[in-house]
PDB file of C-alpha atoms in Angstrom:
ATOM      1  CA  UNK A   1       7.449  19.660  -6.430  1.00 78.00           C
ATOM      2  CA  UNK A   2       6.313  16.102  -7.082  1.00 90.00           C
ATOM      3  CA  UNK A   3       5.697  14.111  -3.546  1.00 94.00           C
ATOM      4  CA  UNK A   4       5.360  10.220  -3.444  1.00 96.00           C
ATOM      5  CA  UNK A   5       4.417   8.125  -0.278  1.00 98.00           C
ATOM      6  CA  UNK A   6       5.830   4.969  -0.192  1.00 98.00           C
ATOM      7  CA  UNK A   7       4.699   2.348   2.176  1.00 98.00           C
ATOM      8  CA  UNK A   8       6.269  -1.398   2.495  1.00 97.00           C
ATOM      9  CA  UNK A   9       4.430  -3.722   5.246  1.00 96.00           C
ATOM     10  CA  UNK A  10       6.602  -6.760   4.244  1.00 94.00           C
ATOM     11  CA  UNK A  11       7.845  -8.605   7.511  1.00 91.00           C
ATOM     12  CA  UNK A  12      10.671  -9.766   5.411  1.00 86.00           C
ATOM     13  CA  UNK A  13      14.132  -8.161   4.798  1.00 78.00           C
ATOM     14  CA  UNK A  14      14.361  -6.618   1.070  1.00 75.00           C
ATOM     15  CA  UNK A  15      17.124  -9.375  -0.246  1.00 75.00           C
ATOM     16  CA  UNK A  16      13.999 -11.847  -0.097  1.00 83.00           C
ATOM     17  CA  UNK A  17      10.963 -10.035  -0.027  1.00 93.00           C
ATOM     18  CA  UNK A  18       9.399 -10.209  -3.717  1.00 94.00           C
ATOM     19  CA  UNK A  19       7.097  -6.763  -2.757  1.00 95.00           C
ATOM     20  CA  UNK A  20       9.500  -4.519  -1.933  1.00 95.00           C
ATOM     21  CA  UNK A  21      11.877  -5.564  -4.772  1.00 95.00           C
ATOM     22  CA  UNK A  22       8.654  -4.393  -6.565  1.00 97.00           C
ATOM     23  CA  UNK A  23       8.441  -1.287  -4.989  1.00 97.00           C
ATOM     24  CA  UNK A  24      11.878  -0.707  -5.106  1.00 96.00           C
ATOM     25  CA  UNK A  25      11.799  -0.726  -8.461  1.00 97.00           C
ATOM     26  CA  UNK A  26       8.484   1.673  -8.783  1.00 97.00           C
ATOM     27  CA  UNK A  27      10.239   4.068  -6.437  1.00 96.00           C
ATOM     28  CA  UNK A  28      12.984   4.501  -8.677  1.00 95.00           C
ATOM     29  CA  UNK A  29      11.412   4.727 -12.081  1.00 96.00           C
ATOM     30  CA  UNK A  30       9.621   7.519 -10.403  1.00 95.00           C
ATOM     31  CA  UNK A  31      12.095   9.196  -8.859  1.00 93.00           C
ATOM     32  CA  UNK A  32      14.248   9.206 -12.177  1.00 93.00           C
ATOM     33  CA  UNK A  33      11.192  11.382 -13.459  1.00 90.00           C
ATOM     34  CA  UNK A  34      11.847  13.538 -11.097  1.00 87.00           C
ATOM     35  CA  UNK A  35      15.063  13.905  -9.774  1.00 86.00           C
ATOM     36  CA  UNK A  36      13.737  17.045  -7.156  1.00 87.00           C
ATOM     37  CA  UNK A  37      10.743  15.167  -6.072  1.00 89.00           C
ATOM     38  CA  UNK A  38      10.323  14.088  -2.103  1.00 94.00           C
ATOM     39  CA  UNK A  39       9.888  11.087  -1.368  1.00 95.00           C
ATOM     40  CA  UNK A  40       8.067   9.919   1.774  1.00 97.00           C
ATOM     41  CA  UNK A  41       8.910   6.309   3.051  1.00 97.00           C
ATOM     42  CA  UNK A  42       7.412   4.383   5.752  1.00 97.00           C
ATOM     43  CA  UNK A  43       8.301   0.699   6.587  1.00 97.00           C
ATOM     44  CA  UNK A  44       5.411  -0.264   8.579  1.00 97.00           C
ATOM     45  CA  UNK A  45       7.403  -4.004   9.781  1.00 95.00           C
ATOM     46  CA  UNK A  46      10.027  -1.923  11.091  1.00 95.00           C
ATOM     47  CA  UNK A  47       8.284   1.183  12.577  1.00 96.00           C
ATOM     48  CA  UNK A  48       4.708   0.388  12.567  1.00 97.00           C
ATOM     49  CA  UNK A  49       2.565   3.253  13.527  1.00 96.00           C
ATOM     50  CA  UNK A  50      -0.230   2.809  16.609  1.00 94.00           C
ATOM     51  CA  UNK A  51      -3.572   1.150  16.493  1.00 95.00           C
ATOM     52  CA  UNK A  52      -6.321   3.601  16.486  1.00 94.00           C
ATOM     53  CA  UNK A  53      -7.767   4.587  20.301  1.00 94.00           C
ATOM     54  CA  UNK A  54     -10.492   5.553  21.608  1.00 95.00           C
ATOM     55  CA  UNK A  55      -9.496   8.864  22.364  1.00 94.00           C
ATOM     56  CA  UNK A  56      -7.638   9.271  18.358  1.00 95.00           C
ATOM     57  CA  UNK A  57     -11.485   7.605  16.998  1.00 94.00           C
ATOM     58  CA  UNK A  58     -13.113  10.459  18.691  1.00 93.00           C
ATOM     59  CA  UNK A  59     -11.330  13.378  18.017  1.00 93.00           C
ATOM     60  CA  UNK A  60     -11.407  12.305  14.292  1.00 92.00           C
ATOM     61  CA  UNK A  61     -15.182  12.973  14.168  1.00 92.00           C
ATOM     62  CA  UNK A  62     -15.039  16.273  16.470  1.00 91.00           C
ATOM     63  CA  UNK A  63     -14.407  19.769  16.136  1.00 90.00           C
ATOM     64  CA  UNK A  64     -10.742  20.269  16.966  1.00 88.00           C
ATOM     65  CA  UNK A  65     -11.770  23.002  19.437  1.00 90.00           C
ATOM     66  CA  UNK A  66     -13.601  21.265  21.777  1.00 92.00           C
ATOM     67  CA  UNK A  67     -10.392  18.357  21.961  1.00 93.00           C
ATOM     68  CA  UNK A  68      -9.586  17.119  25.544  1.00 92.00           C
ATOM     69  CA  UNK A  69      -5.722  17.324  26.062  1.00 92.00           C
ATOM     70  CA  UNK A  70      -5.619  13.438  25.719  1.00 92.00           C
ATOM     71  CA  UNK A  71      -7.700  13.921  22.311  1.00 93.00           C
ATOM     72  CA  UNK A  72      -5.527  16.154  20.877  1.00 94.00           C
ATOM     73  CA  UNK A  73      -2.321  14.246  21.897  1.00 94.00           C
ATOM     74  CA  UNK A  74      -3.875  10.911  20.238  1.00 93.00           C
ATOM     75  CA  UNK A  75      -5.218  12.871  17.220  1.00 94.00           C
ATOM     76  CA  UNK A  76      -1.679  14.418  16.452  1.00 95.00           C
ATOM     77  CA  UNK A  77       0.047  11.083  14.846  1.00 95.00           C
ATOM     78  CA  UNK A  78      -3.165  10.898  13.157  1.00 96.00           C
ATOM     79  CA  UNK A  79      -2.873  14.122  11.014  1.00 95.00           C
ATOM     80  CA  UNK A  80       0.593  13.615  10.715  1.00 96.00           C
ATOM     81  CA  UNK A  81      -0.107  10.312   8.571  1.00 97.00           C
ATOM     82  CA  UNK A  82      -2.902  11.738   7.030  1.00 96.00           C
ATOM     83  CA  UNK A  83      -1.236  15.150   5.793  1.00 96.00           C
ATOM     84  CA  UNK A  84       1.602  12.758   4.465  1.00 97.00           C
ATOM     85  CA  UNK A  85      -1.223  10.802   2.366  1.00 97.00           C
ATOM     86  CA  UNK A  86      -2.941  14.148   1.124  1.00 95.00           C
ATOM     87  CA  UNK A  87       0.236  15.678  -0.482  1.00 94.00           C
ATOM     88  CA  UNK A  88       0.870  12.561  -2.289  1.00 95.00           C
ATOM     89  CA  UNK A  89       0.696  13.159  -6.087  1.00 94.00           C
ATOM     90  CA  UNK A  90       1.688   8.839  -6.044  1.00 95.00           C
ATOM     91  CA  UNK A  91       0.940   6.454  -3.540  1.00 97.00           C
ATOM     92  CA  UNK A  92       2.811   3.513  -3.552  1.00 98.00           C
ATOM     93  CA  UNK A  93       1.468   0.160  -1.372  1.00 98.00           C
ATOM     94  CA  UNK A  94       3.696  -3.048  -0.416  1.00 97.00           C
ATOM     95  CA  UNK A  95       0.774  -5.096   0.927  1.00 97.00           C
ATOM     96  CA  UNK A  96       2.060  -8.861   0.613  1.00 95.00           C
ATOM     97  CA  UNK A  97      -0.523 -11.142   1.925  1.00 93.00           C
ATOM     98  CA  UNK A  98      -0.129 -12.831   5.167  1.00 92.00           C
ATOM     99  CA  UNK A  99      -2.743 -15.114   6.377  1.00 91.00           C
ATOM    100  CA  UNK A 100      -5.332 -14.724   3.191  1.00 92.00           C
ATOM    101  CA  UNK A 101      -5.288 -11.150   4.195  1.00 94.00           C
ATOM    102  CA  UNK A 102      -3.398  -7.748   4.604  1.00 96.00           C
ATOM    103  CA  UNK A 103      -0.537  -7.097   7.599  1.00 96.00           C
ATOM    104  CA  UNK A 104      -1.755  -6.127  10.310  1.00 96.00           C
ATOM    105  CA  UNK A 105       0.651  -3.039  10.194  1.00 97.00           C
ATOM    106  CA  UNK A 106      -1.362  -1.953   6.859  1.00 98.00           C
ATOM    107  CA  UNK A 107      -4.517  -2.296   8.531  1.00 97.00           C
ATOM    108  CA  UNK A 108      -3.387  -0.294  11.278  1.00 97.00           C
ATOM    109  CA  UNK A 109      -2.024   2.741   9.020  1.00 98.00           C
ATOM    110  CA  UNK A 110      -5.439   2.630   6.923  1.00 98.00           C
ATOM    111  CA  UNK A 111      -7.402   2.784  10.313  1.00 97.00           C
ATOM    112  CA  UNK A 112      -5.957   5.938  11.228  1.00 97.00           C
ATOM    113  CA  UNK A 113      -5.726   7.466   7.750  1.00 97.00           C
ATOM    114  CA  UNK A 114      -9.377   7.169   6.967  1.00 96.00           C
ATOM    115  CA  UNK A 115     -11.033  10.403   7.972  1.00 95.00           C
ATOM    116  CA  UNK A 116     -14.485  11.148   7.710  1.00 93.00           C
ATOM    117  CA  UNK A 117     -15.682  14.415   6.216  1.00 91.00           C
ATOM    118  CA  UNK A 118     -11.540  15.023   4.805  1.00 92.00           C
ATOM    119  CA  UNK A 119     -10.231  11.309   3.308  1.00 94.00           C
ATOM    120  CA  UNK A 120     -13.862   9.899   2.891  1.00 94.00           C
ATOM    121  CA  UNK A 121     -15.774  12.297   1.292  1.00 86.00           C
ATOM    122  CA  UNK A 122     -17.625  13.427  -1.603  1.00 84.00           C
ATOM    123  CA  UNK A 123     -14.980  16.078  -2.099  1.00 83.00           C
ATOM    124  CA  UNK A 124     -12.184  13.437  -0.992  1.00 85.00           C
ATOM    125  CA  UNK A 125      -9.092  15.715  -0.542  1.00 83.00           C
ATOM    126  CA  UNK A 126      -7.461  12.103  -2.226  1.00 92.00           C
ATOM    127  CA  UNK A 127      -9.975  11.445  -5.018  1.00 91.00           C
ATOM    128  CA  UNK A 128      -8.209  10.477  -8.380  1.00 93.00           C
ATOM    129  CA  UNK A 129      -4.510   9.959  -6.876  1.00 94.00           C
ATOM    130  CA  UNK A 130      -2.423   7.262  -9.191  1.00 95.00           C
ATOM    131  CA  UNK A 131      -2.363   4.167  -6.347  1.00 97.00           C
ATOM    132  CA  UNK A 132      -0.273   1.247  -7.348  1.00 97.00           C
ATOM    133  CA  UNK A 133      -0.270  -1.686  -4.622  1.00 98.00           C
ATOM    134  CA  UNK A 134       2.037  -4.651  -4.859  1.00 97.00           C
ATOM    135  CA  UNK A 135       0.777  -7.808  -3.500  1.00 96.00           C
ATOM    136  CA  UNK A 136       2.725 -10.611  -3.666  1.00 94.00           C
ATOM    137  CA  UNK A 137       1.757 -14.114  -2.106  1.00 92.00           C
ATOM    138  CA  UNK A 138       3.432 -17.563  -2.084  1.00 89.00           C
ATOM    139  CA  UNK A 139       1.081 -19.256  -4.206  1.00 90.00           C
ATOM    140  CA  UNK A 140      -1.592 -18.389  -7.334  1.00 85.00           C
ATOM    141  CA  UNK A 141      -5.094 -17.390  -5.817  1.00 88.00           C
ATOM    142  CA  UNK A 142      -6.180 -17.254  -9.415  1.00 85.00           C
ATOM    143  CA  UNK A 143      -9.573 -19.116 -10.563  1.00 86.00           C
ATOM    144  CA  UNK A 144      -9.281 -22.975 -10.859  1.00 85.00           C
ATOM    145  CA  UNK A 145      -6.408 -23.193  -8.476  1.00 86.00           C
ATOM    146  CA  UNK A 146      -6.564 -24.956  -5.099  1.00 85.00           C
ATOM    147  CA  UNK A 147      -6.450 -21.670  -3.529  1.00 83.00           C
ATOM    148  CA  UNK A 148      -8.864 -19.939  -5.006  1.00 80.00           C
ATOM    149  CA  UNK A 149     -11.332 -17.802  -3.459  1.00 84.00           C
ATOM    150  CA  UNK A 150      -9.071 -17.627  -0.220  1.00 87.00           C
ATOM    151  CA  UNK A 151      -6.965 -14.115  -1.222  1.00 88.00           C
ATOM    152  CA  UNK A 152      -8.989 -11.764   0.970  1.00 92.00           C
ATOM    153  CA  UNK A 153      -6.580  -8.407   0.241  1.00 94.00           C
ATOM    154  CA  UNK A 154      -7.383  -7.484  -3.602  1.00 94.00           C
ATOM    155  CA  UNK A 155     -11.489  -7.070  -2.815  1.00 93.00           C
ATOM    156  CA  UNK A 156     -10.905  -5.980   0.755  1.00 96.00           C
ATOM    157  CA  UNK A 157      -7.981  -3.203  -0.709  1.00 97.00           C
ATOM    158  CA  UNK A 158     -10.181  -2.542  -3.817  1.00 96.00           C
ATOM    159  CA  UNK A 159     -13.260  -1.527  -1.239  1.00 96.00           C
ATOM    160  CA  UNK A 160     -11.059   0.823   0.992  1.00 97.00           C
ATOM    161  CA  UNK A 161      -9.110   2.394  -1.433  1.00 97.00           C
ATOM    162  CA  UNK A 162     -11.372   2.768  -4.410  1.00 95.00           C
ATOM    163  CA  UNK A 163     -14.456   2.959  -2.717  1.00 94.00           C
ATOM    164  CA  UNK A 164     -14.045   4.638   0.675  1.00 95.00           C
ATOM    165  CA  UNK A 165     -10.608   6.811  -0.008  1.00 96.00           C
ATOM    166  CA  UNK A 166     -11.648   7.145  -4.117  1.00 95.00           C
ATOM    167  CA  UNK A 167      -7.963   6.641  -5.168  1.00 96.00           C
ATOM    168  CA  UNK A 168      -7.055   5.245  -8.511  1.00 95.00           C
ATOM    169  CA  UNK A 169      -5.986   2.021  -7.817  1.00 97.00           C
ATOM    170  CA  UNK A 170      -4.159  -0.810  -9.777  1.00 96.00           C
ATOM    171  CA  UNK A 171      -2.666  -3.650  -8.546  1.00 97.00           C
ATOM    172  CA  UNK A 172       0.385  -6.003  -8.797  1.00 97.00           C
ATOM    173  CA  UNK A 173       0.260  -9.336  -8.257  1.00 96.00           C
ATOM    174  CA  UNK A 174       3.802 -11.246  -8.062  1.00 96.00           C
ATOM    175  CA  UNK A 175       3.055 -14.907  -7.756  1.00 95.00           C
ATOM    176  CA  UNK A 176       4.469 -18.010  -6.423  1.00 92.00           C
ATOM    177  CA  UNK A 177       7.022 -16.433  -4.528  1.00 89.00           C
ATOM    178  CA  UNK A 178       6.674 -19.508  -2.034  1.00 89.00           C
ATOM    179  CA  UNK A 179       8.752 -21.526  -4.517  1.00 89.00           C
ATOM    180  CA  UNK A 180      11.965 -19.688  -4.089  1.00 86.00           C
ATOM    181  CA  UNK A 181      12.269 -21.134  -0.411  1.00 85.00           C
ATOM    182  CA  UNK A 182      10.961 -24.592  -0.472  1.00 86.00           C
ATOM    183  CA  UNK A 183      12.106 -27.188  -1.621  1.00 88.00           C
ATOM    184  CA  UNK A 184       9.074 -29.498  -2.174  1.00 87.00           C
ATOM    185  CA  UNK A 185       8.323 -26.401  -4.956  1.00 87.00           C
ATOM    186  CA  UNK A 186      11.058 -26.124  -7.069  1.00 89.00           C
ATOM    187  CA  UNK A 187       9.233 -27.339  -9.712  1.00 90.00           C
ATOM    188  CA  UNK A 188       7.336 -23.891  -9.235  1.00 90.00           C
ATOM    189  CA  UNK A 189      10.367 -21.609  -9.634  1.00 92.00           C
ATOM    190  CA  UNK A 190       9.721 -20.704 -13.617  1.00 93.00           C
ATOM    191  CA  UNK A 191       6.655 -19.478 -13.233  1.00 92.00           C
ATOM    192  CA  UNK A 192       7.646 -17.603 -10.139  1.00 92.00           C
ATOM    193  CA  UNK A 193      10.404 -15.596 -11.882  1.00 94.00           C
ATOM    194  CA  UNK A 194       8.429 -15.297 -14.697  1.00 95.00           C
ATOM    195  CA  UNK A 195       5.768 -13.345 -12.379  1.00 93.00           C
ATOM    196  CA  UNK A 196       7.826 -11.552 -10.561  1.00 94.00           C
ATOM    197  CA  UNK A 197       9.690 -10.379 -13.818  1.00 96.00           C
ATOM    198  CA  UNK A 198       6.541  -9.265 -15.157  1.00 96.00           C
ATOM    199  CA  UNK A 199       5.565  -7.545 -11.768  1.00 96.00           C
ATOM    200  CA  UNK A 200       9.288  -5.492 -12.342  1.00 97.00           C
ATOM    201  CA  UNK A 201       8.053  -4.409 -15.847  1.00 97.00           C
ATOM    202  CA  UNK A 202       4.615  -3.331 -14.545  1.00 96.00           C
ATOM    203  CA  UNK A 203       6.164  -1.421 -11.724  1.00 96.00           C
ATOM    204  CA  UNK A 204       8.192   0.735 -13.987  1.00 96.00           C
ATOM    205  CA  UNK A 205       5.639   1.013 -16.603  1.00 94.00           C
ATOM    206  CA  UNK A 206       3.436   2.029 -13.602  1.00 93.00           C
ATOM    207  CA  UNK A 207       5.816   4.421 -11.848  1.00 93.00           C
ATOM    208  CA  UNK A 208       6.576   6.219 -15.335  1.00 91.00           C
ATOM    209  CA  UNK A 209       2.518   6.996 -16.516  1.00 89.00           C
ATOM    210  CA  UNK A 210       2.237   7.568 -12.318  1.00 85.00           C
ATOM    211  CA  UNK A 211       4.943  10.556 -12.795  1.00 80.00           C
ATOM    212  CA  UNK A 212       2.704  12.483 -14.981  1.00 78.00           C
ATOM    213  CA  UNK A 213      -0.094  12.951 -12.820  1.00 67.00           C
ATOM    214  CA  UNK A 214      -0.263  16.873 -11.582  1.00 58.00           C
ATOM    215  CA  UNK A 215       3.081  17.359 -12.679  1.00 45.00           C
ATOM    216  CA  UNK A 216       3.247  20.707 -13.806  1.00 40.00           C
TER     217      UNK A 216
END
């Protein structure tokens, strides 16, 4: 049976939140592939998971057998998020960007899934899973813009995903969406719904060649 893990890390409810419309709609393409599949949801802004301890660091990188009590207790929602990422045959990624960067609630959930010697490895018990991330921001971070060179989640995402975790990651990148809430931007608000129109297409397109993958 087909699994995908959906995660949305938007702060914002989904009637205005541009990245988890997108999601939405990825989530449903793919399910309509597969009307059996399972679907694994997390909402980080509503039930983030813990930061990383000491105690879940260290157990990561030792035998299970020699685990202190409080090792094994912190390493537990560990695996938990980890065995959800591993039977993944789609991973799906709301990662809007707040502050130049990634939520914090992301950051958290990618410090505990990363593994060495089972997530980041040669032999990557992830390597080659379809990874679609949606990241929406309020303006254009594009080249020649007055933001440019200040959206630190594509290369940071691209590095940790690709790089450490070797999924097969593409992105999503719904622009603009600053304009639907202020004023002083209206003038903004066509090529905002023209992005996030496209970003709806690409999710579906997305979702659908994303349904294929170890389908049998």
């Amino acid at each position: 049976m087909a699994t995908l893990l959906h995660i949305d890390s938007s702060v914002s409810a989904r009637d205005t939140s541009v990245s988890r419309a997108v999601t939405e709609t990825f989530r449903h393409t793919w399910a309509a592939q597969h009307p059996d599949a399972t679907v694994i949801y997390r909402d980080l802004a509503a039930d983030p998971v813990a930061h990383i301890t000491a105690d879940a660091y260290a157990a990561g990188l030792a035998d299970p057998r020699t685990h202190t009590a409080e090792q094994a207790a912190a390493f537990a929602p560990r695996r938990r998020l980890i065995e959800e990422l591993e039977q993944a045959d789609a991973i799906l990624i709301g990662a809007p960007i707040h502050n130049y960067t990634i939520p914090s609630t992301l950051k958290a959930w990618l410090d505990n899934v990363i593994l060495p010697g089972r997530t980041v490895a040669e032999d990557s018990t992830l390597a080659g899973t379809p990874t679609t991330v949606v990241t929406s921001r309020d303006l254009s971070y594009a080249p020649y813009t007055p933001e440019e060179g200040h959206d630190f989640v594509q290369n940071y995402l691209t590095a940790v995903l690709t790089h450490t975790l070797r999924l097969d990651v593409g992105f999503i990148v719904p622009e603009f969406t600053l304009a639907q809430r202020e004023p002083a931007l209206a003038a903004l608000l066509p090529l905002f719904e023209w992005s996030r129109d496209r970003a709806l297409h690409e999710a579906a397109a997305r979702a659908r060649a994303a349904a294929q993958y170890r389908v049998t």
